[in-house]
Structures are given as structure tokens and as C-alpha cells.
mmCIF file of C-alpha atoms and ligand atoms in Angstrom:
data_model
loop_
_atom_site.group_PDB
_atom_site.id
_atom_site.type_symbol
_atom_site.label_atom_id
_atom_site.label_comp_id
_atom_site.label_asym_id
_atom_site.label_seq_id
_atom_site.Cartn_x
_atom_site.Cartn_y
_atom_site.Cartn_z
ATOM 1 C CA MET A 25 9.280 6.793 10.917
ATOM 2 C CA ASP A 26 7.171 4.862 13.425
ATOM 3 C CA VAL A 27 4.705 6.970 15.382
ATOM 4 C CA PRO A 28 3.341 5.805 18.757
ATOM 5 C CA VAL A 29 -0.120 4.339 18.531
ATOM 6 C CA PRO A 30 -2.667 5.578 21.092
ATOM 7 C CA ALA A 31 -3.365 3.010 23.840
ATOM 8 C CA SER A 32 -6.111 0.607 22.797
ATOM 9 C CA PRO A 33 -9.017 -0.472 24.939
ATOM 10 C CA PRO A 34 -9.108 -4.168 25.855
ATOM 11 C CA GLN A 35 -10.471 -6.278 22.996
ATOM 12 C CA ALA A 36 -14.048 -7.438 23.312
ATOM 13 C CA PRO A 37 -14.569 -11.160 22.709
ATOM 14 C CA THR A 38 -14.639 -11.867 19.002
ATOM 15 C CA GLY A 39 -17.721 -13.244 17.325
ATOM 16 C CA LEU A 40 -20.011 -10.499 18.602
ATOM 17 C CA PRO A 41 -21.644 -8.265 16.008
ATOM 18 C CA ALA A 42 -19.864 -4.918 15.615
ATOM 19 C CA LEU A 43 -21.866 -1.711 15.923
ATOM 20 C CA THR A 44 -20.052 -0.241 12.925
ATOM 21 C CA ASP A 45 -21.845 -2.810 10.736
ATOM 22 C CA LEU A 46 -25.290 -1.611 11.819
ATOM 23 C CA GLU A 47 -27.378 0.617 9.611
ATOM 24 C CA GLY A 48 -30.900 2.022 9.812
ATOM 25 C CA GLU A 49 -33.394 -0.460 11.247
ATOM 26 C CA ALA A 50 -30.616 -2.809 12.394
ATOM 27 C CA TRP A 51 -29.890 -0.371 15.244
ATOM 28 C CA ALA A 52 -33.289 -1.292 16.705
ATOM 29 C CA ALA A 53 -31.625 -4.511 17.966
ATOM 30 C CA LEU A 54 -30.161 -2.436 20.792
ATOM 31 C CA ALA A 55 -33.632 -1.832 22.198
ATOM 32 C CA ALA A 56 -33.843 -5.534 23.176
ATOM 33 C CA VAL A 57 -30.830 -5.281 25.508
ATOM 34 C CA PRO A 58 -31.873 -5.323 29.218
ATOM 35 C CA GLY A 59 -31.984 -1.793 30.578
ATOM 36 C CA ALA A 60 -32.172 -0.141 27.149
ATOM 37 C CA ARG A 61 -34.681 2.619 26.469
ATOM 38 C CA THR A 62 -36.175 3.752 23.172
ATOM 39 C CA PHE A 63 -33.516 6.416 22.774
ATOM 40 C CA THR A 64 -30.555 4.148 23.626
ATOM 41 C CA ALA A 65 -29.821 3.236 20.001
ATOM 42 C CA GLY A 66 -29.642 6.915 19.024
ATOM 43 C CA VAL A 67 -27.327 7.730 21.929
ATOM 44 C CA VAL A 68 -25.019 4.799 21.142
ATOM 45 C CA ARG A 69 -25.012 5.620 17.443
ATOM 46 C CA ARG A 70 -23.807 9.137 18.213
ATOM 47 C CA TRP A 71 -21.039 7.705 20.396
ATOM 48 C CA VAL A 72 -19.926 5.485 17.518
ATOM 49 C CA TRP A 73 -20.050 7.887 14.572
ATOM 50 C CA GLU A 74 -19.792 11.389 16.053
ATOM 51 C CA LYS A 75 -17.658 10.867 19.119
ATOM 52 C CA GLY A 76 -15.644 7.887 17.898
ATOM 53 C CA ALA A 77 -16.058 5.780 21.067
ATOM 54 C CA ARG A 78 -13.923 2.640 20.884
ATOM 55 C CA ASP A 79 -15.659 0.727 23.664
ATOM 56 C CA PHE A 80 -18.851 0.837 25.722
ATOM 57 C CA GLU A 81 -16.993 2.096 28.802
ATOM 58 C CA ALA A 82 -16.444 5.399 27.005
ATOM 59 C CA MET A 83 -20.206 5.928 26.686
ATOM 60 C CA SER A 84 -20.348 7.846 29.929
ATOM 61 C CA ASP A 85 -23.985 8.938 29.773
ATOM 62 C CA LEU A 86 -25.262 5.327 29.745
ATOM 63 C CA PRO A 87 -25.871 3.587 33.094
ATOM 64 C CA ARG A 88 -23.053 1.178 33.975
ATOM 65 C CA PRO A 89 -25.242 -1.980 33.948
ATOM 66 C CA LEU A 90 -26.505 -1.064 30.473
ATOM 67 C CA ARG A 91 -22.929 -0.575 29.258
ATOM 68 C CA SER A 92 -21.965 -4.062 30.400
ATOM 69 C CA ALA A 93 -25.197 -5.606 29.037
ATOM 70 C CA LEU A 94 -24.384 -4.040 25.646
ATOM 71 C CA ALA A 95 -20.783 -5.249 25.825
ATOM 72 C CA GLN A 96 -21.970 -8.825 26.282
ATOM 73 C CA ARG A 97 -23.919 -8.681 23.024
ATOM 74 C CA PHE A 98 -21.967 -6.340 20.774
ATOM 75 C CA ARG A 99 -18.504 -5.012 20.203
ATOM 76 C CA VAL A 100 -18.050 -1.456 19.015
ATOM 77 C CA ARG A 101 -15.505 -2.056 16.246
ATOM 78 C CA HIS A 102 -13.851 -4.910 14.360
ATOM 79 C CA GLY A 103 -10.311 -3.644 14.383
ATOM 80 C CA GLN A 104 -7.593 -1.906 16.332
ATOM 81 C CA LEU A 105 -5.006 0.457 14.981
ATOM 82 C CA GLU A 106 -1.716 -1.401 15.112
ATOM 83 C CA GLN A 107 0.808 0.804 13.399
ATOM 84 C CA VAL A 108 1.216 4.298 11.999
ATOM 85 C CA GLN A 109 4.028 5.172 9.614
ATOM 86 C CA GLU A 110 4.734 8.739 8.624
ATOM 87 C CA ALA A 111 6.597 9.639 5.457
ATOM 88 C CA ALA A 112 8.768 12.736 5.176
ATOM 89 C CA ASP A 113 6.012 14.491 3.215
ATOM 90 C CA GLY A 114 3.490 13.900 6.026
ATOM 91 C CA THR A 115 1.678 11.009 4.345
ATOM 92 C CA LEU A 116 0.458 8.591 7.014
ATOM 93 C CA GLY A 117 0.097 4.855 6.536
ATOM 94 C CA LEU A 118 -2.385 3.354 9.005
ATOM 95 C CA LEU A 119 -2.463 -0.389 9.640
ATOM 96 C CA THR A 120 -5.441 -1.847 11.475
ATOM 97 C CA ARG A 121 -5.480 -5.421 12.787
ATOM 98 C CA LEU A 122 -8.904 -6.997 12.252
ATOM 99 C CA HIS A 123 -10.462 -9.529 14.625
ATOM 100 C CA ASP A 124 -9.464 -12.478 12.427
ATOM 101 C CA GLY A 125 -5.855 -11.328 12.268
ATOM 102 C CA GLN A 126 -6.056 -9.812 8.772
ATOM 103 C CA VAL A 127 -4.463 -6.429 8.313
ATOM 104 C CA LEU A 128 -6.208 -3.487 6.708
ATOM 105 C CA GLU A 129 -4.318 -0.547 5.257
ATOM 106 C CA SER A 130 -5.432 3.069 4.839
ATOM 107 C CA VAL A 131 -3.398 6.091 3.811
ATOM 108 C CA CYS A 132 -3.922 9.673 4.927
ATOM 109 C CA ILE A 133 -2.516 12.304 2.570
ATOM 110 C CA PRO A 134 -2.200 15.875 3.874
ATOM 111 C CA GLU A 135 -2.001 18.576 1.215
ATOM 112 C CA ALA A 136 -2.035 22.345 1.371
ATOM 113 C CA ASP A 137 -5.739 22.770 0.744
ATOM 114 C CA ARG A 138 -7.138 19.337 1.571
ATOM 115 C CA HIS A 139 -6.524 16.136 3.486
ATOM 116 C CA THR A 140 -7.394 12.994 1.609
ATOM 117 C CA LEU A 141 -8.053 9.588 3.152
ATOM 118 C CA CYS A 142 -7.434 6.617 0.877
ATOM 119 C CA LEU A 143 -9.764 3.763 1.874
ATOM 120 C CA SER A 144 -9.482 0.028 1.230
ATOM 121 C CA SER A 145 -12.530 -2.043 0.282
ATOM 122 C CA GLN A 146 -10.940 -5.512 0.443
ATOM 123 C CA VAL A 147 -7.883 -7.206 1.943
ATOM 124 C CA GLY A 148 -5.889 -8.011 -1.184
ATOM 125 C CA CYS A 149 -7.499 -7.856 -4.633
ATOM 126 C CA ALA A 150 -8.526 -10.302 -7.345
ATOM 127 C CA VAL A 151 -7.751 -8.029 -10.307
ATOM 128 C CA ARG A 152 -3.980 -8.338 -9.794
ATOM 129 C CA CYS A 153 -2.961 -5.355 -11.948
ATOM 130 C CA ARG A 154 0.655 -6.028 -12.914
ATOM 131 C CA PHE A 155 1.884 -2.769 -11.377
ATOM 132 C CA CYS A 156 -0.030 -2.914 -8.089
ATOM 133 C CA ALA A 157 1.114 -4.237 -4.674
ATOM 134 C CA SER A 158 -2.426 -4.981 -3.444
ATOM 135 C CA GLY A 159 -3.092 -7.949 -5.693
ATOM 136 C CA LEU A 160 0.254 -9.724 -5.318
ATOM 137 C CA ASP A 161 -1.314 -12.333 -3.029
ATOM 138 C CA GLY A 162 -4.711 -12.279 -4.735
ATOM 139 C CA LEU A 163 -7.885 -11.569 -2.802
ATOM 140 C CA LEU A 164 -7.720 -12.469 0.899
ATOM 141 C CA ARG A 165 -11.198 -11.345 1.860
ATOM 142 C CA ASN A 166 -13.871 -8.693 1.552
ATOM 143 C CA LEU A 167 -14.171 -6.016 4.205
ATOM 144 C CA SER A 168 -17.520 -5.537 5.907
ATOM 145 C CA ALA A 169 -19.202 -2.123 5.744
ATOM 146 C CA GLY A 170 -18.134 -1.510 9.344
ATOM 147 C CA GLU A 171 -14.523 -2.365 8.595
ATOM 148 C CA ILE A 172 -14.547 0.068 5.662
ATOM 149 C CA LEU A 173 -16.063 2.812 7.826
ATOM 150 C CA GLU A 174 -13.724 2.241 10.764
ATOM 151 C CA GLN A 175 -10.896 3.511 8.564
ATOM 152 C CA VAL A 176 -12.453 6.973 8.765
ATOM 153 C CA LEU A 177 -12.769 6.781 12.562
ATOM 154 C CA VAL A 178 -9.168 5.603 12.934
ATOM 155 C CA ALA A 179 -7.842 8.362 10.659
ATOM 156 C CA ARG A 180 -9.834 10.987 12.574
ATOM 157 C CA GLU A 181 -8.427 9.899 15.918
ATOM 158 C CA THR A 182 -4.865 9.488 14.674
ATOM 159 C CA ARG A 183 -4.588 13.143 13.695
ATOM 160 C CA PRO A 184 -7.396 14.990 15.451
ATOM 161 C CA GLY A 185 -6.004 18.343 14.302
ATOM 162 C CA LEU A 186 -6.099 17.347 10.657
ATOM 163 C CA PRO A 187 -9.674 17.517 9.414
ATOM 164 C CA LEU A 188 -10.240 15.177 6.492
ATOM 165 C CA THR A 189 -11.749 16.797 3.410
ATOM 166 C CA ASN A 190 -11.655 14.061 0.750
ATOM 167 C CA TYR A 191 -12.266 10.329 0.796
ATOM 168 C CA VAL A 192 -11.138 8.098 -2.058
ATOM 169 C CA PHE A 193 -11.752 4.361 -2.478
ATOM 170 C CA MET A 194 -8.271 3.939 -3.923
ATOM 171 C CA GLY A 195 -6.691 1.687 -1.322
ATOM 172 C CA SER A 196 -6.565 -2.098 -1.592
ATOM 173 C CA GLY A 197 -9.354 -3.910 -3.352
ATOM 174 C CA GLU A 198 -11.824 -3.440 -6.160
ATOM 175 C CA PRO A 199 -14.908 -1.681 -4.743
ATOM 176 C CA THR A 200 -17.287 -3.238 -7.284
ATOM 177 C CA HIS A 201 -16.206 -6.735 -6.192
ATOM 178 C CA ASN A 202 -17.558 -5.899 -2.724
ATOM 179 C CA LEU A 203 -20.397 -3.680 -3.808
ATOM 180 C CA LYS A 204 -22.903 -4.506 -1.090
ATOM 181 C CA ALA A 205 -20.551 -3.494 1.730
ATOM 182 C CA VAL A 206 -19.205 -0.491 -0.203
ATOM 183 C CA THR A 207 -22.756 0.723 -0.880
ATOM 184 C CA GLN A 208 -23.682 0.437 2.796
ATOM 185 C CA ALA A 209 -20.450 2.240 3.704
ATOM 186 C CA LEU A 210 -21.312 5.047 1.256
ATOM 187 C CA ARG A 211 -24.780 5.393 2.796
ATOM 188 C CA VAL A 212 -23.441 5.558 6.363
ATOM 189 C CA MET A 213 -20.616 7.908 5.343
ATOM 190 C CA THR A 214 -23.103 10.370 3.880
ATOM 191 C CA ALA A 215 -25.994 9.912 6.361
ATOM 192 C CA PRO A 216 -26.614 12.816 8.754
ATOM 193 C CA ASP A 217 -26.893 10.276 11.608
ATOM 194 C CA GLY A 218 -23.801 8.448 10.320
ATOM 195 C CA LEU A 219 -20.495 10.144 9.483
ATOM 196 C CA GLY A 220 -22.199 13.115 7.801
ATOM 197 C CA ILE A 221 -19.675 13.450 4.956
ATOM 198 C CA GLY A 222 -20.696 15.358 1.801
ATOM 199 C CA ALA A 223 -21.008 12.902 -1.108
ATOM 200 C CA ARG A 224 -19.075 15.250 -3.365
ATOM 201 C CA ARG A 225 -16.021 14.711 -1.195
ATOM 202 C CA ILE A 226 -16.079 10.959 -1.890
ATOM 203 C CA THR A 227 -14.597 9.230 -4.952
ATOM 204 C CA VAL A 228 -15.040 5.565 -5.842
ATOM 205 C CA SER A 229 -12.327 4.226 -8.129
ATOM 206 C CA THR A 230 -13.014 1.088 -10.152
ATOM 207 C CA VAL A 231 -11.558 -1.030 -12.929
ATOM 208 C CA GLY A 232 -14.920 -0.333 -14.510
ATOM 209 C CA HIS A 233 -16.750 -3.389 -15.732
ATOM 210 C CA PRO A 234 -19.692 -1.929 -17.689
ATOM 211 C CA GLU A 235 -22.249 -3.786 -15.551
ATOM 212 C CA ALA A 236 -20.485 -2.695 -12.359
ATOM 213 C CA VAL A 237 -20.434 0.931 -13.511
ATOM 214 C CA ARG A 238 -24.165 0.707 -14.232
ATOM 215 C CA ARG A 239 -24.766 -0.629 -10.728
ATOM 216 C CA LEU A 240 -22.631 2.125 -9.216
ATOM 217 C CA ALA A 241 -24.624 4.629 -11.253
ATOM 218 C CA GLU A 242 -27.839 3.360 -9.662
ATOM 219 C CA ILE A 243 -26.685 4.272 -6.141
ATOM 220 C CA GLU A 244 -28.533 7.443 -5.296
ATOM 221 C CA ILE A 245 -25.563 9.176 -3.698
ATOM 222 C CA PRO A 246 -23.714 11.772 -5.818
ATOM 223 C CA PHE A 247 -20.169 10.529 -5.145
ATOM 224 C CA ASN A 248 -17.476 11.001 -7.786
ATOM 225 C CA LEU A 249 -16.520 8.184 -10.092
ATOM 226 C CA ALA A 250 -12.974 7.344 -11.214
ATOM 227 C CA LEU A 251 -12.254 4.700 -13.856
ATOM 228 C CA SER A 252 -8.908 2.904 -13.933
ATOM 229 C CA VAL A 253 -8.395 2.727 -17.690
ATOM 230 C CA HIS A 254 -4.552 2.751 -17.848
ATOM 231 C CA VAL A 255 -4.281 1.585 -21.468
ATOM 232 C CA PRO A 256 -6.411 2.867 -24.367
ATOM 233 C CA SER A 257 -7.270 -0.591 -25.757
ATOM 234 C CA ASP A 258 -9.241 -3.588 -24.496
ATOM 235 C CA ALA A 259 -6.485 -6.070 -25.344
ATOM 236 C CA GLY A 260 -3.884 -3.909 -23.584
ATOM 237 C CA ARG A 261 -6.049 -3.653 -20.470
ATOM 238 C CA GLU A 262 -6.658 -7.396 -20.355
ATOM 239 C CA ALA A 263 -2.894 -7.994 -20.483
ATOM 240 C CA LEU A 264 -2.120 -5.435 -17.764
ATOM 241 C CA MET A 265 -5.051 -6.389 -15.497
ATOM 242 C CA PRO A 266 -5.180 -10.196 -15.583
ATOM 243 C CA GLY A 267 -8.073 -10.573 -13.121
ATOM 244 C CA LEU A 268 -10.245 -8.105 -15.023
ATOM 245 C CA GLY A 269 -11.807 -10.591 -17.417
ATOM 246 C CA THR A 270 -13.142 -9.122 -20.652
ATOM 247 C CA SER A 271 -12.542 -5.415 -21.090
ATOM 248 C CA ASP A 272 -15.162 -3.412 -22.983
ATOM 249 C CA LEU A 273 -14.027 0.196 -22.824
ATOM 250 C CA ALA A 274 -16.754 1.459 -25.159
ATOM 251 C CA ALA A 275 -19.486 0.032 -22.912
ATOM 252 C CA THR A 276 -17.700 1.215 -19.746
ATOM 253 C CA LEU A 277 -17.412 4.764 -21.036
ATOM 254 C CA ALA A 278 -21.041 4.726 -22.205
ATOM 255 C CA ALA A 279 -22.144 3.625 -18.721
ATOM 256 C CA ALA A 280 -19.976 6.334 -17.161
ATOM 257 C CA ARG A 281 -21.574 8.901 -19.457
ATOM 258 C CA VAL A 282 -25.054 7.938 -18.285
ATOM 259 C CA ARG A 283 -23.862 8.446 -14.743
ATOM 260 C CA PHE A 284 -22.355 11.840 -15.601
ATOM 261 C CA GLU A 285 -25.538 12.998 -17.239
ATOM 262 C CA ALA A 286 -27.507 12.016 -14.154
ATOM 263 C CA SER A 287 -25.196 13.681 -11.624
ATOM 264 C CA GLY A 288 -23.588 16.513 -13.580
ATOM 265 C CA ARG A 289 -20.185 15.390 -12.322
ATOM 266 C CA ARG A 290 -17.183 14.807 -14.521
ATOM 267 C CA VAL A 291 -15.736 11.282 -14.406
ATOM 268 C CA THR A 292 -11.997 10.855 -13.764
ATOM 269 C CA VAL A 293 -10.043 8.524 -16.021
ATOM 270 C CA GLU A 294 -7.010 7.193 -14.159
ATOM 271 C CA VAL A 295 -3.881 6.229 -16.021
ATOM 272 C CA VAL A 296 -0.980 4.733 -14.069
ATOM 273 C CA VAL A 297 1.925 5.691 -16.301
ATOM 274 C CA LEU A 298 4.557 2.984 -16.799
ATOM 275 C CA ALA A 299 7.739 3.584 -18.783
ATOM 276 C CA GLY A 300 7.702 1.633 -22.048
ATOM 277 C CA VAL A 301 4.129 0.409 -21.484
ATOM 278 C CA ASN A 302 1.798 3.376 -21.938
ATOM 279 C CA ASP A 303 3.992 6.489 -21.974
ATOM 280 C CA ARG A 304 4.529 6.945 -25.702
ATOM 281 C CA GLU A 305 3.086 9.824 -27.692
ATOM 282 C CA GLN A 306 1.001 7.285 -29.579
ATOM 283 C CA ASP A 307 -0.601 6.225 -26.294
ATOM 284 C CA ALA A 308 -1.616 9.819 -25.561
ATOM 285 C CA ARG A 309 -3.080 10.168 -29.057
ATOM 286 C CA ASP A 310 -4.984 6.876 -28.641
ATOM 287 C CA PHE A 311 -6.336 8.087 -25.307
ATOM 288 C CA ALA A 312 -7.431 11.337 -26.896
ATOM 289 C CA ARG A 313 -9.262 9.448 -29.647
ATOM 290 C CA LEU A 314 -10.938 7.141 -27.111
ATOM 291 C CA LEU A 315 -12.078 9.954 -24.827
ATOM 292 C CA ARG A 316 -12.881 12.788 -27.240
ATOM 293 C CA GLY A 317 -16.268 14.347 -26.510
ATOM 294 C CA LEU A 318 -16.759 12.498 -23.233
ATOM 295 C CA PRO A 319 -17.289 14.335 -19.928
ATOM 296 C CA VAL A 320 -14.049 13.032 -18.435
ATOM 297 C CA ALA A 321 -10.747 14.379 -17.101
ATOM 298 C CA VAL A 322 -7.598 12.263 -17.222
ATOM 299 C CA ASN A 323 -5.433 11.881 -14.131
ATOM 300 C CA LEU A 324 -1.927 10.715 -15.026
ATOM 301 C CA ILE A 325 -0.394 8.806 -12.104
ATOM 302 C CA PRO A 326 3.361 8.196 -12.389
ATOM 303 C CA TRP A 327 3.880 4.624 -11.201
ATOM 304 C CA ASN A 328 4.913 4.287 -7.538
ATOM 305 C CA PRO A 329 7.662 1.659 -7.518
ATOM 306 C CA VAL A 330 6.844 -1.642 -5.800
ATOM 307 C CA ASP A 331 9.917 -3.682 -4.800
ATOM 308 C CA GLU A 332 8.789 -7.033 -6.166
ATOM 309 C CA LEU A 333 7.766 -5.662 -9.560
ATOM 310 C CA ASP A 334 10.010 -5.279 -12.559
ATOM 311 C CA LEU A 335 8.520 -2.113 -14.029
ATOM 312 C CA ARG A 336 9.822 1.408 -14.446
ATOM 313 C CA THR A 337 8.532 4.846 -13.471
ATOM 314 C CA PRO A 338 8.366 7.256 -16.410
ATOM 315 C CA SER A 339 10.479 10.411 -16.375
ATOM 316 C CA PRO A 340 8.652 13.541 -15.185
ATOM 317 C CA ASP A 341 9.294 15.106 -18.608
ATOM 318 C CA ARG A 342 7.578 12.202 -20.347
ATOM 319 C CA VAL A 343 4.521 12.504 -18.089
ATOM 320 C CA ARG A 344 4.346 16.254 -18.711
ATOM 321 C CA ALA A 345 4.564 15.594 -22.455
ATOM 322 C CA LEU A 346 1.646 13.157 -22.271
ATOM 323 C CA ALA A 347 -0.436 15.718 -20.380
ATOM 324 C CA ALA A 348 0.430 18.369 -22.968
ATOM 325 C CA THR A 349 -0.576 16.103 -25.871
ATOM 326 C CA LEU A 350 -3.894 15.282 -24.230
ATOM 327 C CA ASN A 351 -4.564 18.941 -23.446
ATOM 328 C CA ARG A 352 -3.752 19.944 -27.028
ATOM 329 C CA GLN A 353 -6.288 17.389 -28.224
ATOM 330 C CA GLY A 354 -8.945 18.934 -26.020
ATOM 331 C CA ILE A 355 -8.804 16.441 -23.145
ATOM 332 C CA THR A 356 -8.232 17.862 -19.656
ATOM 333 C CA ALA A 357 -5.286 16.056 -18.091
ATOM 334 C CA THR A 358 -3.662 16.517 -14.689
ATOM 335 C CA ILE A 359 -0.639 14.812 -13.115
ATOM 336 C CA ARG A 360 -0.822 13.250 -9.677
ATOM 337 C CA ARG A 361 2.145 14.058 -7.478
ATOM 338 C CA PRO A 362 3.672 10.914 -5.926
ATOM 339 C CA ARG A 363 3.270 10.797 -2.143
ATOM 340 C CA GLY A 364 4.614 8.748 0.745
ATOM 341 C CA GLN A 365 7.342 7.047 -1.253
ATOM 342 C CA ASP A 366 10.266 7.321 1.171
ATOM 343 C CA VAL A 367 8.836 4.858 3.671
ATOM 344 C CA GLY A 368 6.738 3.018 1.123
ATOM 345 C CA VAL A 369 3.258 3.838 2.396
ATOM 346 C CA ALA A 370 1.948 4.498 -1.118
ATOM 347 C CA CYS A 371 -0.439 2.133 -2.861
ATOM 348 C CA GLY A 372 -0.773 -1.011 -0.738
ATOM 349 C CA GLN A 373 2.896 -1.405 0.028
ATOM 350 C CA LEU A 374 2.867 -0.821 3.780
ATOM 351 C CA ARG A 375 0.804 -3.876 4.629
ATOM 352 C CA ARG A 376 3.118 -6.121 2.636
ATOM 353 C CA ARG A 377 6.237 -4.736 4.243
ATOM 354 C CA VAL A 378 4.910 -4.988 7.763
ATOM 355 C CA LEU A 379 3.622 -8.519 7.214
ATOM 356 C CA ALA A 380 6.919 -9.621 5.712
ATOM 357 C CA ARG A 381 8.824 -8.828 8.893
HETATM 358 N N1 SAH B 416 -9.404 -1.300 -7.662
HETATM 359 C C1 SAH B 416 -9.712 0.083 -7.837
HETATM 360 C C2 SAH B 416 -9.305 0.975 -6.675
HETATM 361 C C3 SAH B 416 -7.989 0.733 -6.023
HETATM 362 S S1 SAH B 416 -6.533 1.230 -6.878
HETATM 363 C C4 SAH B 416 -9.091 0.594 -9.121
HETATM 364 O O1 SAH B 416 -8.309 -0.125 -9.723
HETATM 365 O O2 SAH B 416 -9.427 1.680 -9.547
HETATM 366 C C5 SAH B 416 -6.619 2.988 -7.004
HETATM 367 C C6 SAH B 416 -5.716 3.527 -8.099
HETATM 368 O O3 SAH B 416 -4.329 3.381 -7.732
HETATM 369 C C7 SAH B 416 -5.924 2.770 -9.412
HETATM 370 O O4 SAH B 416 -5.991 3.655 -10.484
HETATM 371 C C8 SAH B 416 -4.665 1.919 -9.445
HETATM 372 O O5 SAH B 416 -4.384 1.539 -10.737
HETATM 373 C C9 SAH B 416 -3.623 2.854 -8.816
HETATM 374 N N2 SAH B 416 -2.384 2.182 -8.402
HETATM 375 C C10 SAH B 416 -2.246 0.954 -7.876
HETATM 376 N N3 SAH B 416 -0.945 0.656 -7.650
HETATM 377 C C11 SAH B 416 -0.232 1.742 -8.034
HETATM 378 C C12 SAH B 416 1.170 2.064 -8.040
HETATM 379 N N4 SAH B 416 2.081 1.210 -7.608
HETATM 380 N N5 SAH B 416 1.521 3.286 -8.502
HETATM 381 C C13 SAH B 416 0.590 4.175 -8.917
HETATM 382 N N6 SAH B 416 -0.735 3.933 -8.934
HETATM 383 C C14 SAH B 416 -1.151 2.728 -8.508
#
């Protein structure tokens, strides 16, 4: 179902720096704009992050000449919401058109007790997991920190009555392949003068190169970590995730353990369950052996079908059996309920469908 998109302000000329990319000292650049005062940057920053202003005209407490002087040097955001699709279960797919014409996809998932926003970190993805829609065209480009953060602003204004409670970097892209921008986005998300989101509500999901996990562990923000393991062997992972390079699960899990010990948070191990690939009892036993004694919980994700891909979703009974085997072996395992399937807004599929038209 298509939902009307709120009217957009006129686009500022491209090429200007976007305010959503500014952080910390970089905001001081606003002080050099004619007519600006020492407090201007703080006022504008609140308009951007707290009040969600989409253009300078909205910043009604700034003098008009200052608003136009700012608009000549900056634009507020990179992108504009272009399309909203709502699935029967309330899942919203949000497509934002970026200034260079690329399209960015986010998904908003309402649940009884929480509302999760699934954020992208790149347009496309270089890992090209065989089951995933995001990597079908490879990596198109990295998102800037501002482009990552704008997804939160767009989701907030699309459903103002639906407060977001959880934020997961599980949209398109591999966050550790764009770590600088993702790290800045995490800082602004959690900063009191940024979006003011509690770090414990944020999860970063990664294919988990050991070095990348170590670098994530160094970020002094207590976000949750999720590792896309999928298959309990290095060779199996390398076959399923062709852009991964060398898999070293032992080193990845050791790095994740260091992180857990520092933060006291349990790490999530994600397993996209594919019929005939990783849904046998032996797979569950191999997972149990791999993970025994580690501070992790397994999240079993029944595969969301992607049109172009010749794979099969496992039966619900099979997935429940895997969870039971893991639980019997002392590993906490939960099953993720599929969402947004009827109009294909799950897992990077919306962007492809809209672009194919
Ligand atoms: N690149 C990161 C984050 C993005 S993917 C990562 O791989 O972790 C977020 C999660 O969604 C990953 O576990 C990924 O394997 C899973 N996923 C991707 N496509 C899927 C699909 N079609 N069905 C179910 N899960 C999928």
C-alpha cells in the first residue's frame, strides 16, 4: 500500500555541506556566517536534531536575513523522503532520494512493546551474502554520517505518533566497511545535544571480521553488538558470504567476548536459516559446540524470500526444532518473526523493486 508522502520543502542547491554531517567543533563554522551570533550554532543544532527542521525557513526564531545567509552556505539534509510503503502488519518501508540520485532504504517495524527502526549504512553492499537483496548489485556507495542519521529524522516525522524505541544497523550495507561514518552517527545518535538516544537501544550488526569487531569494541558507546554468523564453520561462511574474505570465527568470537566483558552486554549471534543449507540438526549441534560457554544468544531468522534468489525458507517446525536443540545444549536461542513480507519491504527488497519500475 502506498502512503502519501508529506510535502517536501524545495531542494537547496546540491554541493553545499549538510548540517546533518556536522559534529562537535564543526558546528562552529556557523559562527562565520554574516549575522550569526555565538549561540546561533546551538539554536540551529536544536532545530536539526530535536525539532527535525527540514529547511532554514522553518527556523522561525532566527532573523530572516540570517536564515537566507545560512541557506547560501549549507543545506539542512542530504535527502528527501520519496516513498513510504506499508505492509499489512504495519511495517513501513521508507525510501529516501539522496542528492546524487541514489536511493536509501530504511524499515520501521512496529511491535506491541517496541518500535524498531532498521538503518542502512551503505547503498548496496560488498559482502554479497547469497541470500540477501542488498548486495545483488554490489556496493554502490557509502552513506555519510548525516545520511545515516537522517533516517531517524525521516522515520520520526513519518509516524509522529509512533515513538521509536530500538535502532538496529540491519538495513543495507556492512557497518564496519563504513566505520568512520557509522561511528560518527553513533556518537550523534547518543549525544545529549544530538538525537539523545540511549546506547542500549542501538544494535550494530556486522559480518564480524575479527579486526573490525576489535575496532567496534574500542568505541566508547555501550551499543549492542550482533554478529552475522549464519553457518558454524569458516569454510561454510566463506561460501555463503563471497565478499567476506577469510572467515576466522574463533578470532571473531574472542573479540566479541572482550567486548562483552567490557560492557556487560550479551552479544547476539544471527543465523539466517535457509532450508537445506543450515537447518539440519547437525547444524544446531555444530552451533552449540562453537558457542558453548560464550556470552551470546542466538537469533534464528527464517529467510525472507527475495525474488531473484533460488533459496528456500525453512518450515516453522524446523526452525523451532533448531531453537529447541540449541536451548537443550545450554545456548539461548530465539526466533525472529518475519515482518513486512506481503509488500516486500523486508531486508533491502523495497529499493530494488522501486528502482526496477
Ligand atoms: N551487513 C550487516 C548488517 C546488515 S544485514 C550484517 O550482515 O550483519 C542484517 C541482518 O539481516 C543480517 O544478519 C543479514 O544476514 C540478515 N538478512 C539479510 N537478508 C535477509 C533475508 N532475505 N532474510 C532474512 N535475513 C536477512
